[in-house]
Coordinates of C-alpha atoms in Angstrom, one line a residue:
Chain A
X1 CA -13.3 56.0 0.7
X2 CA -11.0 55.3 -2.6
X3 CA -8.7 52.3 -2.3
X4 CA -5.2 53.0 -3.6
X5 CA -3.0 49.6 -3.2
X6 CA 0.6 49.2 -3.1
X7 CA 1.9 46.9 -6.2
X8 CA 5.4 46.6 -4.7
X9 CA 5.6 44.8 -1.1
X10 CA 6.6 47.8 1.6
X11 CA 10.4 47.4 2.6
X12 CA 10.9 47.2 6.2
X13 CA 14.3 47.2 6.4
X14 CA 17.5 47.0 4.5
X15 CA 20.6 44.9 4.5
X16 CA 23.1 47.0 2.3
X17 CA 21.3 48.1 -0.6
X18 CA 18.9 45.4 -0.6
X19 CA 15.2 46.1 0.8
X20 CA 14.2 42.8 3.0
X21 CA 10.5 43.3 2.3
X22 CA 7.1 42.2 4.4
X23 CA 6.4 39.8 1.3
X24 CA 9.7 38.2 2.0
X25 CA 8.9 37.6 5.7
X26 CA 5.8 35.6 4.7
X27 CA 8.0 33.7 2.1
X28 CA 10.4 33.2 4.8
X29 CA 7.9 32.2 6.8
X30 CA 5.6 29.9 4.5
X31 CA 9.2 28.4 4.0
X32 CA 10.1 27.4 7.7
X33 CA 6.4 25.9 7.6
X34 CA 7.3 23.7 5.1
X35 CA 10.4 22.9 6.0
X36 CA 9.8 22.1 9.3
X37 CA 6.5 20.0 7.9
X38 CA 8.5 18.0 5.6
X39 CA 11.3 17.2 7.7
X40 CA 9.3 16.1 11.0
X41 CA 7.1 14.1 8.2
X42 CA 10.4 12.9 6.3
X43 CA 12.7 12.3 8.9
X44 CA 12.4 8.8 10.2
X45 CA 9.7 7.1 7.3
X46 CA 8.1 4.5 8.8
X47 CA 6.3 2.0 7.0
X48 CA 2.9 2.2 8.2
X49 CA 2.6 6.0 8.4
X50 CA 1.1 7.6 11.4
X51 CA 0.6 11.1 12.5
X52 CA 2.5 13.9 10.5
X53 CA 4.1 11.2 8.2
X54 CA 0.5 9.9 7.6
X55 CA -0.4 13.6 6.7
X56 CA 2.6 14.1 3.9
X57 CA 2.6 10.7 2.5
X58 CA -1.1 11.8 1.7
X59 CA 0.0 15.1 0.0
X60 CA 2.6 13.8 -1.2
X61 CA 1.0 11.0 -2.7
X62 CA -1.8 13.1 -4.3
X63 CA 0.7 15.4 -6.1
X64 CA 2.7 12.0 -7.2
X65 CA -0.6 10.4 -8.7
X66 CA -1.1 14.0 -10.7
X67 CA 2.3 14.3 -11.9
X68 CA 2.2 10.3 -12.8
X69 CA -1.3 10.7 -14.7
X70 CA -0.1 13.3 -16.9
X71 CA 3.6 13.0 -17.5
X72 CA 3.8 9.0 -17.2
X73 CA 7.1 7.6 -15.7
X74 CA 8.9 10.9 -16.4
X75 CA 7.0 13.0 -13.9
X76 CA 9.4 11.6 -11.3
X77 CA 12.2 14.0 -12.6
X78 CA 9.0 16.6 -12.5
X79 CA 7.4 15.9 -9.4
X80 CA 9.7 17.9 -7.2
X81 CA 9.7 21.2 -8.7
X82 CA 5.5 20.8 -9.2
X83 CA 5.2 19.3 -5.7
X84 CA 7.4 22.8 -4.2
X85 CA 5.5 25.0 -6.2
X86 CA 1.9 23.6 -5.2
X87 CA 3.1 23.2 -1.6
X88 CA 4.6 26.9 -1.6
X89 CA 2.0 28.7 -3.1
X90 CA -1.1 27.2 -1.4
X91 CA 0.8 28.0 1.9
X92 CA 1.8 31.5 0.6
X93 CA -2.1 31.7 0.0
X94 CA -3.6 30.5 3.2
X95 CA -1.0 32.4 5.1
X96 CA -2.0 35.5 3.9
X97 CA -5.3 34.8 5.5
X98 CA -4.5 34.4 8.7
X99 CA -5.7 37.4 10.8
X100 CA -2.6 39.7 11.2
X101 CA -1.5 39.4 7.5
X102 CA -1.6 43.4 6.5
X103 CA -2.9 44.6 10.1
X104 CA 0.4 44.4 11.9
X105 CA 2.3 47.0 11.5
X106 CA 6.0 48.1 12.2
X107 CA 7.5 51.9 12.1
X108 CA 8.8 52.7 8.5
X109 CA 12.7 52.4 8.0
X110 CA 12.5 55.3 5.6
X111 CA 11.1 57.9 7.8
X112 CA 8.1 59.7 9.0
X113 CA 4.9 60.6 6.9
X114 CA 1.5 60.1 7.0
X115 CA -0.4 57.8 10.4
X116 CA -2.0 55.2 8.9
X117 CA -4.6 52.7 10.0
X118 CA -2.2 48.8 9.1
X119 CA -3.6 47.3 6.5
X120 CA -1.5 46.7 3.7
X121 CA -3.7 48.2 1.3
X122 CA -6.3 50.0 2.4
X123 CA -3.4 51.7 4.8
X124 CA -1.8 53.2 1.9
X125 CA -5.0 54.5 0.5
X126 CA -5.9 55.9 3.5
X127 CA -2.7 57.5 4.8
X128 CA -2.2 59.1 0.8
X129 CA -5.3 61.0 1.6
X130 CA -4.5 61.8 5.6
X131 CA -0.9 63.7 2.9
X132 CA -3.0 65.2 0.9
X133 CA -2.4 63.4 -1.9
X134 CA -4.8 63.3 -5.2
X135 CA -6.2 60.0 -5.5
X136 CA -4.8 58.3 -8.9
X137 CA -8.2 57.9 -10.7
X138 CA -8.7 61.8 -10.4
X139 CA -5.1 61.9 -12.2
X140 CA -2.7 62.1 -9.4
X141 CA 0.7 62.2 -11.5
X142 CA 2.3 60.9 -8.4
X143 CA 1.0 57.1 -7.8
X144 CA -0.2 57.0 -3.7
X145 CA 2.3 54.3 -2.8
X146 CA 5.3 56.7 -3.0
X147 CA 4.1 58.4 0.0
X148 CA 6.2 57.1 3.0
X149 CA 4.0 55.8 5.4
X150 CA 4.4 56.0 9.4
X151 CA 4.4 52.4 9.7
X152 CA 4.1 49.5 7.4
X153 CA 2.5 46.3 7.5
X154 CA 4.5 43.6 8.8
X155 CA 3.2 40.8 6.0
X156 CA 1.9 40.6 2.8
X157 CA 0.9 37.4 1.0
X158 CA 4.5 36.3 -0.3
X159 CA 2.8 35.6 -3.4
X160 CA 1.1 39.7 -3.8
X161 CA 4.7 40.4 -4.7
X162 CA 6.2 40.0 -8.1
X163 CA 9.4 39.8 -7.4
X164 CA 8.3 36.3 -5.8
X165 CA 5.9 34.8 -8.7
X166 CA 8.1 36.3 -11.6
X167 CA 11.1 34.3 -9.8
X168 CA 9.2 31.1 -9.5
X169 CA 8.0 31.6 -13.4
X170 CA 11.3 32.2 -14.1
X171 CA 12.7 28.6 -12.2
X172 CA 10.0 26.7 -14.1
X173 CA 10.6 28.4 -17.5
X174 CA 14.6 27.4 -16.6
X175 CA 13.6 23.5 -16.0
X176 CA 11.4 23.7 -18.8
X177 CA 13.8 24.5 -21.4
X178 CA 16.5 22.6 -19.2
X179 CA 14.4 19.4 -19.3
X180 CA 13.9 20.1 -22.6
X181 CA 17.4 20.4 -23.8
X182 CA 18.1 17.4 -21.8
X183 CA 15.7 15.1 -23.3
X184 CA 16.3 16.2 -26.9
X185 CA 19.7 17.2 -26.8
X186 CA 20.6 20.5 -27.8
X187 CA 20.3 20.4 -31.5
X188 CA 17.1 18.2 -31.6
X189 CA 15.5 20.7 -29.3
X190 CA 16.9 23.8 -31.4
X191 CA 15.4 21.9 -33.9
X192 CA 12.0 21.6 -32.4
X193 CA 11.7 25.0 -31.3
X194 CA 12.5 26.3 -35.2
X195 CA 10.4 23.5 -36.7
X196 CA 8.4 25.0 -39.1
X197 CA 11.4 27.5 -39.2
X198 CA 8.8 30.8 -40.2
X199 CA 6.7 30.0 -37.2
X200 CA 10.3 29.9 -35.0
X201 CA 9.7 33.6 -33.8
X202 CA 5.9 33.4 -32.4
X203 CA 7.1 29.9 -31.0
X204 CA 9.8 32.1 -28.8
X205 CA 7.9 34.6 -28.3
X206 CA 5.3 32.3 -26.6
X207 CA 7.9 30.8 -24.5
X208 CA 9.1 33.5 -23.5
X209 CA 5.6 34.8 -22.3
X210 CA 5.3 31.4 -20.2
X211 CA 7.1 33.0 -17.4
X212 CA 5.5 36.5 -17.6
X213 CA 2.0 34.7 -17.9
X214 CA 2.8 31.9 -15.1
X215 CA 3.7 35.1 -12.6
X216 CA 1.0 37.9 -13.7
X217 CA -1.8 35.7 -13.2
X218 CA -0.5 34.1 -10.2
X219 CA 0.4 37.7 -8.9
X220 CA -2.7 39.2 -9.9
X221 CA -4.9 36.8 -8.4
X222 CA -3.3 37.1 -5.1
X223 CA -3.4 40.9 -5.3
X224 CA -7.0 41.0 -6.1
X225 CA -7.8 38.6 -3.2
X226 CA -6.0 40.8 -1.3
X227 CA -8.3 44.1 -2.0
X228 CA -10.9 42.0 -2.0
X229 CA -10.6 41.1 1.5
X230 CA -9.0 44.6 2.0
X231 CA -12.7 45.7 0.9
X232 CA -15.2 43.1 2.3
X233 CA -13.3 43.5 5.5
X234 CA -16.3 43.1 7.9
X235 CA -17.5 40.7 10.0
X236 CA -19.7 37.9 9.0
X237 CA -19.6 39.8 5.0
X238 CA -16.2 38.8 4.9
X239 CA -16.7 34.8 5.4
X240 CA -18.2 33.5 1.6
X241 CA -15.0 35.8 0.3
X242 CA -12.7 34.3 2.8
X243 CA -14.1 31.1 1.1
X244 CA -13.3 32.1 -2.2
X245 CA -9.9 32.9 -1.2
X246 CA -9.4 29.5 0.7
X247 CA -10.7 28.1 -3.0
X248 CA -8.7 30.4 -5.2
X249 CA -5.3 29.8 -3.3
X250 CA -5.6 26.4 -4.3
X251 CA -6.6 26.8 -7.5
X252 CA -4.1 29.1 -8.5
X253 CA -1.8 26.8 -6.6
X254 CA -2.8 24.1 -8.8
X255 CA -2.8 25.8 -12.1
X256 CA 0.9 27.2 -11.9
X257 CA 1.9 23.3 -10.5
X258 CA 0.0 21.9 -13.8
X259 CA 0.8 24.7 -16.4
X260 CA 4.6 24.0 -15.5
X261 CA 4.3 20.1 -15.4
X262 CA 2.5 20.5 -19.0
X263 CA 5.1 22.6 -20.7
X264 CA 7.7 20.4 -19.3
X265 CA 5.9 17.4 -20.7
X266 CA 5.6 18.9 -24.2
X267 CA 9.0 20.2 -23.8
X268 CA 10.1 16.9 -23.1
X269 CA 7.8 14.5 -25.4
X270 CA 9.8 12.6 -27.8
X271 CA 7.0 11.0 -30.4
X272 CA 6.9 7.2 -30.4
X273 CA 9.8 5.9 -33.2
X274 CA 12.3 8.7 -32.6
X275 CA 15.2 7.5 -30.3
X276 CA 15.8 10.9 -28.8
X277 CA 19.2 11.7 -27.8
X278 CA 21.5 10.3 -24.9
X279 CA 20.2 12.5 -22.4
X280 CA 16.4 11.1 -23.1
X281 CA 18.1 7.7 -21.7
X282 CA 19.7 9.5 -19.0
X283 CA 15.9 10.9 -18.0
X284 CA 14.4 7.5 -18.2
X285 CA 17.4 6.2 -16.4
X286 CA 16.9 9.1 -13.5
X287 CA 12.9 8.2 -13.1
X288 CA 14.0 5.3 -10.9
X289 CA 16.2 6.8 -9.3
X290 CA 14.3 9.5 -7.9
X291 CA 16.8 12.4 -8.9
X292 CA 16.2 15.3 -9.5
Chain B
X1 CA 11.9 50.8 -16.4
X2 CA 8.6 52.6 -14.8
X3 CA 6.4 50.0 -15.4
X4 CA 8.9 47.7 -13.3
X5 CA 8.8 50.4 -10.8
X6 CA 5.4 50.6 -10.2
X7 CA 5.1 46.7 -10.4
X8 CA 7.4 46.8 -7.3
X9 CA 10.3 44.7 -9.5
X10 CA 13.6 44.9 -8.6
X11 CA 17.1 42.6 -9.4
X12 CA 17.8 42.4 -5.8
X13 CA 14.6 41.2 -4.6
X14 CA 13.9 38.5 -7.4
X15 CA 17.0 37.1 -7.0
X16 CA 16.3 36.9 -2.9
X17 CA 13.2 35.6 -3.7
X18 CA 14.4 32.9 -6.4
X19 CA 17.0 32.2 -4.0
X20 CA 14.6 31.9 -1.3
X21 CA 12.4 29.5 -3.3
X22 CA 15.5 27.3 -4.4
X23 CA 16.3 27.0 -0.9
X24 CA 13.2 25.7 -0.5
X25 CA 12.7 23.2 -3.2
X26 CA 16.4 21.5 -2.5
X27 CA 15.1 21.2 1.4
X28 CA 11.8 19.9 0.6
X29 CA 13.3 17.3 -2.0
X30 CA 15.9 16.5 0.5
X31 CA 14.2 16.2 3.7
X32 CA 10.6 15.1 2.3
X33 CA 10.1 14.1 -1.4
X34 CA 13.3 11.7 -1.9
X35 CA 12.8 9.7 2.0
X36 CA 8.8 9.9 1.6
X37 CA 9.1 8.5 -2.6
X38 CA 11.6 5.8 -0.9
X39 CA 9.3 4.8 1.3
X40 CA 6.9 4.5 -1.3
X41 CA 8.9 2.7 -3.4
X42 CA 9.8 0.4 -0.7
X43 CA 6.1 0.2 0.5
X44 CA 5.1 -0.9 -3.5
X45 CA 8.1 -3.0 -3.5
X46 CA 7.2 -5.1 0.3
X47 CA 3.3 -5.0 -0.8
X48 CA 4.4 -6.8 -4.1
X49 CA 7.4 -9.2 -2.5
X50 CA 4.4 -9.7 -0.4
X51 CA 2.1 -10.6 -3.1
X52 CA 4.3 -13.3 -4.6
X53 CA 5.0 -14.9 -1.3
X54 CA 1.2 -15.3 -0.4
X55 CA 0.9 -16.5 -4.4
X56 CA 4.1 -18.8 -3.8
X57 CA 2.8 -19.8 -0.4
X58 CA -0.8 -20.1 -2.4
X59 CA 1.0 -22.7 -4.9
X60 CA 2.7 -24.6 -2.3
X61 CA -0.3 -25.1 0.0
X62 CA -2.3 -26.3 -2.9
X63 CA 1.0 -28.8 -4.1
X64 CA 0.9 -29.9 0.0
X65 CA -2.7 -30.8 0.2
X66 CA -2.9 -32.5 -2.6
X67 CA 0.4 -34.3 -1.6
X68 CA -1.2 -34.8 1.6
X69 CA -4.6 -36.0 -0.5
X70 CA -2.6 -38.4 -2.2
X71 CA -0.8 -39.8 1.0
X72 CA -4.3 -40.0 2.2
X73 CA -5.5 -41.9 -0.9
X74 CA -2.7 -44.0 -0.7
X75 CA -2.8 -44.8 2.9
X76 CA -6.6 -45.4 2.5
X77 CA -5.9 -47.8 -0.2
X78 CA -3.4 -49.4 1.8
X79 CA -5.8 -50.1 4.7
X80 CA -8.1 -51.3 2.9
X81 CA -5.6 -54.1 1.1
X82 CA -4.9 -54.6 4.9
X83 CA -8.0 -55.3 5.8
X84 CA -9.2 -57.4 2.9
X85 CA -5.5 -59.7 3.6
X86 CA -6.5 -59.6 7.2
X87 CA -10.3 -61.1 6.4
X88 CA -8.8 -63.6 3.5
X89 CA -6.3 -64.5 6.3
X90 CA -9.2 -64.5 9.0
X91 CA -11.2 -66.3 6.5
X92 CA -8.5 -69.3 5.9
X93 CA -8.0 -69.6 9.8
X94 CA -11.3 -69.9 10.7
X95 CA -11.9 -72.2 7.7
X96 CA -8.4 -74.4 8.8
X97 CA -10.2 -74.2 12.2
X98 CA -13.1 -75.8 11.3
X99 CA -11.4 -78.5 8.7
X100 CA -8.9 -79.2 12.2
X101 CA -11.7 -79.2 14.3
X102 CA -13.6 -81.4 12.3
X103 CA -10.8 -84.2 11.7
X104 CA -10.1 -84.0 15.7
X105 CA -13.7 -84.9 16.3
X106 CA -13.7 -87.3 13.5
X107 CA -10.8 -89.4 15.3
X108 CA -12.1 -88.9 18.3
X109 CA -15.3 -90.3 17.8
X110 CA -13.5 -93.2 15.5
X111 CA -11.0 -93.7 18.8
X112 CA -14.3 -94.1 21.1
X113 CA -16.1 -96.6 18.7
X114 CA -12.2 -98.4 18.2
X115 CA -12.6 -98.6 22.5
X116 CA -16.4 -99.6 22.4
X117 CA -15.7 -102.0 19.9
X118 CA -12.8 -103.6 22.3
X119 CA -14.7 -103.3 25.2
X120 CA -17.8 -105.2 23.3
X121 CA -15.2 -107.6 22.4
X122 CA -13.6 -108.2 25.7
X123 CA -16.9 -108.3 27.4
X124 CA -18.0 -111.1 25.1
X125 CA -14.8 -112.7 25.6
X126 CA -15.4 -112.5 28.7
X127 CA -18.9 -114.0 29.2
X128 CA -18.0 -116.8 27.1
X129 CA -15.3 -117.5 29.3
X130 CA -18.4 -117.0 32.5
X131 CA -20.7 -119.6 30.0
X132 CA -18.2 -122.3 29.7
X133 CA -17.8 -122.2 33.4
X134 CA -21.1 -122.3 33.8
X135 CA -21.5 -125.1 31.7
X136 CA -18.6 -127.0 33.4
X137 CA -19.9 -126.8 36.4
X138 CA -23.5 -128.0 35.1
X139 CA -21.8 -130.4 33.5
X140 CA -20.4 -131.5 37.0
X141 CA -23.5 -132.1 38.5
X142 CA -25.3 -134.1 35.9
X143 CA -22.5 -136.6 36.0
X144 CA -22.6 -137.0 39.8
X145 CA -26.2 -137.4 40.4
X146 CA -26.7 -139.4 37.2
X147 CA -29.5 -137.0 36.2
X148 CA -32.3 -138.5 33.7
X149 CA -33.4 -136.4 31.2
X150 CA -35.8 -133.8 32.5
X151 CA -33.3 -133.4 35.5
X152 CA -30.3 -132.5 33.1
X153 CA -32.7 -130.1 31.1
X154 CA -33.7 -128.4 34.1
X155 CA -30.3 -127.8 35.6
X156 CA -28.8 -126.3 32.3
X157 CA -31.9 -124.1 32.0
X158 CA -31.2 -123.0 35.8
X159 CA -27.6 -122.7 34.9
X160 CA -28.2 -120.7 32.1
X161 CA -31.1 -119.0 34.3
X162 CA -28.0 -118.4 36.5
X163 CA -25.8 -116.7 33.7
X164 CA -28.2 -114.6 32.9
X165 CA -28.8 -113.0 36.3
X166 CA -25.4 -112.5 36.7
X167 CA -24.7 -111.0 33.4
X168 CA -27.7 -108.7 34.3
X169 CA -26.4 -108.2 37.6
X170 CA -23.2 -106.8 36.0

């Protein structure tokens, strides 16, 4: 059997012109989780902590202490946006590992085609073959996935879609450059992106590429878990991968958290002896105040 | 724009899914991050208010006992000065006792010799009286039965034999 996998999350229905994809539902999903955590954790803070409080004070807390350790007093302003990005993405992760995640399937919006066994990846495979299809490493000219399937799989890791982690790259590359601007001012951080001034074109460059980098490698990690479990998909085979995975979500969890909470810090370090501008006040004023 | 294609990118769907992850950051940092950090804060705040009152109450124990160790000090001392007046004052009592004592037995025993001395006196008085008597009536019997000399010397020695007995029989 060749595996041919879907890059783009199946649509399984539309509102107007806009698709409402299976990725989305696990987004939507992993969201209500969180929500739902946070505000039966946050609702009535007690303070000695017991049961679900007990549980997100000791999140909560070990996210704090990371942003703390490596952006110092500013990481307050931080810890938000790195606290929802861990928080989404490791749920994202172990979400899609739950046993129904790509083997649930609903009847495609789009139309009948080929009868195909739901799993989000191997299901496409298979069902471009049940068509008739070449498979794209014999040089199909038409890529598998833009065969409409029967049915579709009613999830898909929220994070094996690009739309999601290019979206989230593209937040933290905002609130970079935002915290930046902020703690410099808008000259003295024009200033420090163009200092030297012949190096100001690789230094935009590689911001620019922060985003793009942040999402690919969340995206592709994610996917390839995904075909990897697609693949090892038998019983008692599957369990050191399904470990991997379990490990992998939170790395990759922790890396896009860190990598954003770095580039904000270096966006926002002001070297000992120069004042800064007004809004670099402001941000020191905002740490105790818990804004964000 | 095929690359995008393929990669399953679309304008619609990133901004659903920014949206969707804004959403979720402004809930989170509203219903968890800013009451959980408070509580934190106020935690870090109650365990350090804490802190100074055990150091204050630390402080202020240590300034009462040794208040209290000085009261005790002092009280001590002041029993002790107590009980040093008390013996001197015991001492002088006792001492006035004895002097009082002593003078009271003095008199007394010069009062009894003042008495003995008057009785002695009396009683000789008093026998002289008893011996001239006596000697009276002696003298009264010589002269009527115109004793000779042996007779006279017998009847005053059985006078005198007489006064005798009598002042034995006394």
């Amino acid at each position: 059997m060749e595996l041919h996998a879907s890059l783009k999350a199946e649509e399984l229905f539309f509102i107007g012109p806009v698709g409402i994809t299976n990725s989305m539902v696990m987004a939507w999903m992993a969201i209500a989780l969180l929500v739902v955590v946070g505000w039966l954790g946050g609702r009535a803070p007690a303070l000695v902590p017991s049961g679900i409080q007990n549980f997100l004070e000791f999140v909560l807390e070990f996210l704090y202490n990371t942003v703390i350790s490596t952006a110092g007093p500013q990481g307050r302003r931080i810890f938000p946006l790195f606290a929802t990005i861990f928080l989404f993405i490791l749920t994202a992760n172990y979400m899609a590992l739950l046993p129904g995640v790509g083997t649930i399937s609903v009847p495609n919006p789009k139309g009948h085609g080929a009868v195909a066994k739901p799993h989000s990846l191997v299901a496409v495979a298979e069902a471009a073959e049940a068509v008739g299809s070449r498979p794209s490493s014999q040089g199909s000219p038409e890529p598998a996935e833009h065969h409409e399937l029967e049915r579709l799989p009613l999830f898909r890791a929220a994070n094996a879609d690009l739309n999601m982690t290019l979206g989230m790259g593209l937040i933290a590359f905002l609130f970079i450059h935002a915290s930046g601007f902020m703690a410099h001012g808008t000259k003295g951080y024009l200033q420090e992106l163009s200092t030297p001034l012949f190096l100001t074109p690789v230094k935009l460059m590689i911001e620019g590429f922060v985003p793009i980098s942040l999402a690919m490698r969340l995206f592709g990690n994610v996917f390839g878990g995904e075909m990897l479990m697609a693949v090892m998909n038998w019983p008692i085979v599957a369990v050191p991968f399904m470990a991997m995975e379990l490990f992998f979500g939170f790395i990759q969890a922790i890396i896009f958290g860190i990598l954003t909470l770095i580039f904000t810090s270096l966006a926002t370090y002001i070297p000992p002896g120069h004042g800064g501008h007004g809004h670099g006040d402001a941000d020191h004023g905002d740490i105790h105040g818990g804004g964000h | 724009m095929g690359l995008f294609e393929q990669l399953g990118l679309d304008p619609y769907k990133l901004a659903i899914q920014s949206f969707n992850f804004l959403v979720l950051l402004f809930l989170l940092n509203r219903l968890a991050y800013k009451p959980v950090l408070r509580m934190f804060d106020e935690r870090a705040s109650r365990i350090k208010s804490d802190l100074d009152d055990a150091k204050r109450m630390r402080e202020e124990g240590e300034r009462d006992r040794q208040t209290y160790r000085d009261q005790l000090n002092r009280a001590r001392d002041e029993a002790r000065a107590v009980l040093d007046e008390a013996a001197n004052v015991a001492s002088r009592i006792r001492e006035q006792a004895m002097f009082d004592a002593e003078s009271t037995a003095l008199a007394i025993i010069a009062r009894a010799r003042q008495d003995i001395a008057r009785e002695r006196d009396a009683a000789l008085k008093e026998l002289r009286g008893e011996v001239a008597t006596i000697a009276i009536m002696a003298a009264t019997r010589v002269v009527k039965r115109s004793l000779n000399t042996e007779d006279a010397r017998r009847l005053i020695d059985e006078a005198l034999s007489d006064t005798e007995l009598a002042t034995k029989a006394d």
